[in-house]
Coordinates of C-alpha atoms and ligand atoms in Angstrom, one line a residue:
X1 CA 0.6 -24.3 -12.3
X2 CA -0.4 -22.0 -9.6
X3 CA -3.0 -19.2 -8.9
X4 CA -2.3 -16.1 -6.4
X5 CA -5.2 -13.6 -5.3
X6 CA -4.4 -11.0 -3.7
X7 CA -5.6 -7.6 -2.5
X8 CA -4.6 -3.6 -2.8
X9 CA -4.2 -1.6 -0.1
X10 CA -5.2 1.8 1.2
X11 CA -2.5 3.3 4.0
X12 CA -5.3 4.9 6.7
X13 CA -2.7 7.2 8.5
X14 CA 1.3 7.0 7.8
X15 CA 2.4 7.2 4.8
X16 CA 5.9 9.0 4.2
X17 CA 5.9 9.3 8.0
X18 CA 6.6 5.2 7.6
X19 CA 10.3 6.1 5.9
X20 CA 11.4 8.3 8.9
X21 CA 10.7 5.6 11.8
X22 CA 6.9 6.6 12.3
X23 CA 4.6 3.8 12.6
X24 CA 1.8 3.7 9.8
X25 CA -1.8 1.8 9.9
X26 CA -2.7 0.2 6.4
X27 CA -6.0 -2.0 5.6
X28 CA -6.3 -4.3 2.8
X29 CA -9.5 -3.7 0.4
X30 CA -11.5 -5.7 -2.0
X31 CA -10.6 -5.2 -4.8
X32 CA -7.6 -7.6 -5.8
X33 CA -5.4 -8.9 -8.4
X34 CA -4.7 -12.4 -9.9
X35 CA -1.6 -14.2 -11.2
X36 CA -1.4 -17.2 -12.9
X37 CA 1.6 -18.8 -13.7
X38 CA 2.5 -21.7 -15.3
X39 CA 5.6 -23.9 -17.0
X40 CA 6.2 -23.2 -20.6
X41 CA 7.8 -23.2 -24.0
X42 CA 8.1 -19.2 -23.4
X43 CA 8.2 -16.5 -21.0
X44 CA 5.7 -14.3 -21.4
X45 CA 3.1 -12.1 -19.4
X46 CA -0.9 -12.3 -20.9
X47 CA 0.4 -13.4 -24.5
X48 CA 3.3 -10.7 -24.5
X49 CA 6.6 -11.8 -24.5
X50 CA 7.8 -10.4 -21.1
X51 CA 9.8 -7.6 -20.8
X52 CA 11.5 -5.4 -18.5
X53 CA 10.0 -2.6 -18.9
X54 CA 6.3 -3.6 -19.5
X55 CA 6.8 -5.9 -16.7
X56 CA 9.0 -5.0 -14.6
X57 CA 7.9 -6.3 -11.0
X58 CA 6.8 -9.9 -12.6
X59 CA 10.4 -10.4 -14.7
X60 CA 11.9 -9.2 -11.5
X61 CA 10.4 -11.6 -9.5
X62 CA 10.9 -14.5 -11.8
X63 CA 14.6 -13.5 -12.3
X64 CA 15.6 -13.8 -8.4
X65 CA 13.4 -16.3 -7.7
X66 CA 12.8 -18.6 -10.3
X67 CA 15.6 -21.2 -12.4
X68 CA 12.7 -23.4 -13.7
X69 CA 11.7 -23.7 -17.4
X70 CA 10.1 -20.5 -19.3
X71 CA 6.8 -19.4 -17.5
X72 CA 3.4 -18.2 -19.1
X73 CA 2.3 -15.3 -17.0
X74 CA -1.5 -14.5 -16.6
X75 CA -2.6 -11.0 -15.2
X76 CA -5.7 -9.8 -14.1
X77 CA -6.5 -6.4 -11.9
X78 CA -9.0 -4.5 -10.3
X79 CA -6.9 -2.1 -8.9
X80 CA -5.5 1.2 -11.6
X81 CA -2.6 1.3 -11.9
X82 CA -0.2 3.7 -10.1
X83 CA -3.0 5.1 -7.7
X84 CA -2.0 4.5 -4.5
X85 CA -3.8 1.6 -4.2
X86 CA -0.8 -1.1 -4.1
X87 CA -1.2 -2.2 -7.6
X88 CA 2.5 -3.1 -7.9
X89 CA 3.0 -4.3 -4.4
X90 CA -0.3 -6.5 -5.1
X91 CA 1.3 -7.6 -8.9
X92 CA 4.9 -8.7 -7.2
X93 CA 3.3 -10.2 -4.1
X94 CA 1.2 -12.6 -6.2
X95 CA 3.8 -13.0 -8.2
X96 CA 6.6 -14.1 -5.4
X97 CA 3.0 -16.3 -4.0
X98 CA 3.3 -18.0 -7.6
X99 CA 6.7 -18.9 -7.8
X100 CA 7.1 -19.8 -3.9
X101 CA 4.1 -22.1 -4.3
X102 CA 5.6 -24.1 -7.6
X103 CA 8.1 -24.4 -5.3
X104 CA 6.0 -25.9 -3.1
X105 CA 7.8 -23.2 0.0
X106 CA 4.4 -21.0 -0.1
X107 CA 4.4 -19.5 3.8
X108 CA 3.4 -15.9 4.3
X109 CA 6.3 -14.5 5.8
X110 CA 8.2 -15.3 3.1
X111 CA 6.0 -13.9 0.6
X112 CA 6.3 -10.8 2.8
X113 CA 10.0 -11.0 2.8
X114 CA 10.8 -11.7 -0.4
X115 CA 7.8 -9.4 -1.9
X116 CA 9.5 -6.6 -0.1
X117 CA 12.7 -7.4 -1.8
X118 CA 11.6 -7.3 -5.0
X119 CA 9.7 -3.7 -4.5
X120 CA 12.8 -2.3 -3.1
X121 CA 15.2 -3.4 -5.3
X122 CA 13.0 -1.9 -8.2
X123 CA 12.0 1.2 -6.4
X124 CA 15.2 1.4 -5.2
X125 CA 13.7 2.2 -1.2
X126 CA 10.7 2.4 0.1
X127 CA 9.2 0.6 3.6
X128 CA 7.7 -3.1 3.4
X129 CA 4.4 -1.5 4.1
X130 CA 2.4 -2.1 1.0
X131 CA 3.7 -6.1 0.7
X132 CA 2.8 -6.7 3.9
X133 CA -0.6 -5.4 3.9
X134 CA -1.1 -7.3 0.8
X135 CA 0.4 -10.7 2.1
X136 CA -1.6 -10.3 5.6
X137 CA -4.4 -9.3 4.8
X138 CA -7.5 -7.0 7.6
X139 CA -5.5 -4.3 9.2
X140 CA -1.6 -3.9 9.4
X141 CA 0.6 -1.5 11.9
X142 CA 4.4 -1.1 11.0
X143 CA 5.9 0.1 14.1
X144 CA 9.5 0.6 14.7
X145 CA 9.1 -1.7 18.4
X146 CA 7.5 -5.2 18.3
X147 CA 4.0 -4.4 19.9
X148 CA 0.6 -7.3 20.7
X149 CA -0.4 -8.9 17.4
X150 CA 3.0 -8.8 16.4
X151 CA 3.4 -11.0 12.9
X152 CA 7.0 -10.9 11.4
X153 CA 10.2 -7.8 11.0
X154 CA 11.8 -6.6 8.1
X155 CA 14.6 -4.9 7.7
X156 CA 16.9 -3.2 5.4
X157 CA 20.0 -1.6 6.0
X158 CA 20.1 -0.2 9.4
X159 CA 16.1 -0.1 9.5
X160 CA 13.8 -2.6 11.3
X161 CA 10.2 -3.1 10.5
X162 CA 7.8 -4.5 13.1
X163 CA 4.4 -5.5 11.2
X164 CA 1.3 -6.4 13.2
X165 CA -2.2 -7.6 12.2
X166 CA -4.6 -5.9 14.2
X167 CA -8.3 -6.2 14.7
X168 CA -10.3 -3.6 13.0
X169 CA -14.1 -3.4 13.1
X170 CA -15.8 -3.0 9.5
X171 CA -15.9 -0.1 7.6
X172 CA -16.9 1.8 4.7
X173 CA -14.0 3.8 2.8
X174 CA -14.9 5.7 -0.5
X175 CA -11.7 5.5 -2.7
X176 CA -11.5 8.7 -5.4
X177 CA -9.0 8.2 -8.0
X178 CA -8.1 11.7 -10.0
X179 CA -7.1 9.9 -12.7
X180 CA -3.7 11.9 -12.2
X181 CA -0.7 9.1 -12.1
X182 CA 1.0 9.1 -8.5
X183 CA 5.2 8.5 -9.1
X184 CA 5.8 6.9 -5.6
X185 CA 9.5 7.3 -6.0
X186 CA 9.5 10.4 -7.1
X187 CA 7.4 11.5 -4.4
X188 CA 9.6 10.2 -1.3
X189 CA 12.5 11.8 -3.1
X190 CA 10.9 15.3 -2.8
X191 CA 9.2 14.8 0.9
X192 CA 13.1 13.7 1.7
X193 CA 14.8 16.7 0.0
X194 CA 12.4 19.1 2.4
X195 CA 12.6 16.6 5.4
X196 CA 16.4 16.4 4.9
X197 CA 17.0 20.2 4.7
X198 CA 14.3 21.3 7.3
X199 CA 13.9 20.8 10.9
X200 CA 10.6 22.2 10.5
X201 CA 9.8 19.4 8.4
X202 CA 11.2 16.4 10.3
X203 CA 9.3 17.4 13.1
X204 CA 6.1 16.9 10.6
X205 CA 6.6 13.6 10.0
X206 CA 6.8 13.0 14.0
X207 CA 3.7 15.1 13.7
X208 CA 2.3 12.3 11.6
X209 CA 3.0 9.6 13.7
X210 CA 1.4 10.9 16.5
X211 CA -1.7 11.2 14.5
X212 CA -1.1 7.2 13.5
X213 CA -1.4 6.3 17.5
X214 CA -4.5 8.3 17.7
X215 CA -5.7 6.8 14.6
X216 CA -4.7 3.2 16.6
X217 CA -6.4 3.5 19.3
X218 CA -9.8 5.2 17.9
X219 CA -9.9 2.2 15.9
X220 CA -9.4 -0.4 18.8
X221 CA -12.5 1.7 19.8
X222 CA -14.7 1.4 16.6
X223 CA -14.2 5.8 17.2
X224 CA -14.9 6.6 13.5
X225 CA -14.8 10.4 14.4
X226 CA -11.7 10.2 16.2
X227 CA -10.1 8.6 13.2
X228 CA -11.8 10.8 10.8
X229 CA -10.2 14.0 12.4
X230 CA -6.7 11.5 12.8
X231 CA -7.0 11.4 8.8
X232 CA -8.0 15.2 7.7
X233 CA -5.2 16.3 10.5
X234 CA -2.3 14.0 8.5
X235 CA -3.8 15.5 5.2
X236 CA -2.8 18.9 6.5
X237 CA 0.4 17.9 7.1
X238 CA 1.4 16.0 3.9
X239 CA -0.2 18.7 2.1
X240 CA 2.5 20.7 4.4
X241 CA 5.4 18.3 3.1
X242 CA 5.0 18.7 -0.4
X243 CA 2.9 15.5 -0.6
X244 CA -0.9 16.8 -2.2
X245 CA -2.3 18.1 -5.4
X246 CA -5.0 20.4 -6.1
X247 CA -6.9 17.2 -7.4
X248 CA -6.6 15.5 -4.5
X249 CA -7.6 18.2 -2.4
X250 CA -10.5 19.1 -4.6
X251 CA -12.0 15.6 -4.1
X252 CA -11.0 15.9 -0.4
X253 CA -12.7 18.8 0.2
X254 CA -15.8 17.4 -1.4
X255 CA -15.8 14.5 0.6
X256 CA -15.7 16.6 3.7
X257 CA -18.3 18.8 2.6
X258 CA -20.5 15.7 1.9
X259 CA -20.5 14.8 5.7
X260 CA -16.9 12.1 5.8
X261 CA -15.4 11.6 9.3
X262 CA -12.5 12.6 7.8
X263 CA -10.2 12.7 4.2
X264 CA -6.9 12.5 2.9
X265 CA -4.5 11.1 0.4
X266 CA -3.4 7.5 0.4
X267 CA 0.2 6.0 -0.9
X268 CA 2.8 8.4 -1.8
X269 CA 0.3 11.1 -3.5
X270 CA 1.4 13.6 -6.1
X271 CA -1.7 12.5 -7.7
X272 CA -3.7 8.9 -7.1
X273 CA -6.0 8.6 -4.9
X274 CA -7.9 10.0 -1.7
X275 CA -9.8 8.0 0.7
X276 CA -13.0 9.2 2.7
X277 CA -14.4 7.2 6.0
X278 CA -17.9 7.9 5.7
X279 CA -21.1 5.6 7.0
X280 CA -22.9 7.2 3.8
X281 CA -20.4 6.2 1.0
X282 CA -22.8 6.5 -1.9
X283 CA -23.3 10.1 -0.1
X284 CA -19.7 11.1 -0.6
X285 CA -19.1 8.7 -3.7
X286 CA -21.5 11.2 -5.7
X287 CA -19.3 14.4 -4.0
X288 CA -16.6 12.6 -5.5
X289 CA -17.7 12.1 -8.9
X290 CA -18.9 15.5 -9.2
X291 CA -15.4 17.3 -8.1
X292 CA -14.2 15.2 -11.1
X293 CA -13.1 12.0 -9.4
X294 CA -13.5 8.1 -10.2
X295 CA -15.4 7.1 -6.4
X296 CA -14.8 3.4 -5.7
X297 CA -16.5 2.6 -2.4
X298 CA -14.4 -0.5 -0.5
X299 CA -14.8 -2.0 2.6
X300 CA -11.5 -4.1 4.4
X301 CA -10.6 -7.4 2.7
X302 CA -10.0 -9.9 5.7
X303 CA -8.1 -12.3 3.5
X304 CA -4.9 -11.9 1.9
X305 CA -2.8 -13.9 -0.2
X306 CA -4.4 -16.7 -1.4
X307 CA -3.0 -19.4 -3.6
X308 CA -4.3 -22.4 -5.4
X309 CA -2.1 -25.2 -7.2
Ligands
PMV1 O1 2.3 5.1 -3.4 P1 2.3 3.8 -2.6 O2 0.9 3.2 -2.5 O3 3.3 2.8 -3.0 O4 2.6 4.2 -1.0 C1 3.8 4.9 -0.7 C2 3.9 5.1 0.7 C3 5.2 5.8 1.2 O5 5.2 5.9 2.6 C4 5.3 7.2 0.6 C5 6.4 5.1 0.7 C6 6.6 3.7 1.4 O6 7.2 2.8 0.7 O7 6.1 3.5 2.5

């Protein structure tokens, strides 16, 4: 048998900006998922028997990595679902922690790697950002150059990840989720449409990851303002590329109102969630809640994949 925990993500400055070479600054949060998984008479997920469509990132996983006997899959999440949170990179990372660790290979950078493999093969693109965050743990950079605090790369076709685990002071980050569902892929299909056609918009996501390095090196600093304005200056933008909703921008602007360092979307947007860095979260939680939002205040999970036999 084996036990993974593992925990969601937020991405702080970077997303979409990550698929065009930019580098992008994740942290891990506390709220997590488990998976248990054990030998069995048949394969199934929580009592189910497992499917491809219910399941898709677990039966994934098993398929490419797993020729053992039928396994009995047990879920159980603190993260919704499909709000920009890393519930499916958090699901398939435990699940790849699993079935590495009954096959008594468990090391990190492979759970990265093969994670990664599994998200992009189902999503059919998409960077190793999420994964990684999840696997690691604290504070992640993805960076097109190895840099200090370098951990592993990861590439995929003609692209090269860098991933580094970077010191990060604590913080408080208000998480509102609109309750609207967030369709990564179809998301990054419409930021690339504009990005492929437009000059204009290419330049944004360069835009972006200029905002990243600030957002770097203001946290290096503990400089919550400087990486407050980093984060409301990258909302602007991906509301530019296409990437907001008036939901999230409604519980962005009451954030903002309520006194945040800064606000913006998180994941691929379209709908999920908005983060706020505030050093009064149940200040701006409330603001969330009453511009219609779910307000989950978080603060950086320092561990990340764990796994227990
Ligand atoms: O929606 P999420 O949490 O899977 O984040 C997507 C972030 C993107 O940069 C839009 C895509 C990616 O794979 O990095």
């Amino acid at each position: 048998m084996a036990v993974a925990s593992v925990p969601g993500k937020i991405i702080l400055l970077g997303e979409h900006g990550v698929l065009y070479g930019q580098p992008c600054l994740s942290v891990a949060i506390d709220l997590r998922v488990g998976v248990e998984m054990q030998e069995g008479s048949a394969a199934t997920v929580n009592g189910r028997p497992l499917d491809s469509r219910r399941h898709t990132y677990i039966k994934h996983a098993i398929d490419k990595y797993w020729q053992g006997e039928p396994l009995e899959v047990v879920t159980y999440s603190k993260i919704p679902s499909a709000s920009g949170l890393g519930s499916s990179a958090a699901i398939t990372t435990a699940s790849v922690a699993c079935l590495l660790t009954l096959q008594q290979s468990f090391s990190p950078e492979e759970v990265a790697q093969r994670a990664f493999a599994v998200e992009y093969e189902v999503q059919r693109g998409g960077s190793p950002n999420d994964t990684s965050a999840c696997t690691q743990g604290s504070a992640i950079v993805l960076a097109r150059e190895k840099r200090d605090h370098f951990i592993w790369k990861i590439s995929r076709k003609d692209r090269t990840w860098y991933v580094h685990s970077i010191p990060a002071p604590e913080m408080d980050i208000v998480v509102g989720v609109t309750g609207v569902k967030s369709k990564t892929p179809q998301l990054v299909k419409k930021v690339r449409r504009f990005v492929n056609y437009s000059g204009f918009a290419r330049e944004l996501t360069q835009d972006i990851g200029g905002w990243v390095e600030e957002g770097i090196a203001a946290l290096a600093h503990s400089d919550f303002v400087s990486l407050g304005e980093a984060m409301t200056e990258s909302q602007k933008i991906l509301h530019t590329l296409g990437a907001s909703s008036p939901e999230l921008e409604k519980l962005i602007q009451a954030s903002l109102r309520a006194g945040a360092y800064g606000a913006k979307l998180t994941g691929a947007g379209g709908g999920g969630s908005m983060i706020a860095l505030t050093d009064e979260p149940e200040k701006v939680a409330i603001a969330i809640e009453k511009a219609g939002g779910k307000a989950l205040v978080t603060s950086i999970s320092r561990e990340g994949t764990k796994v227990w036999v």
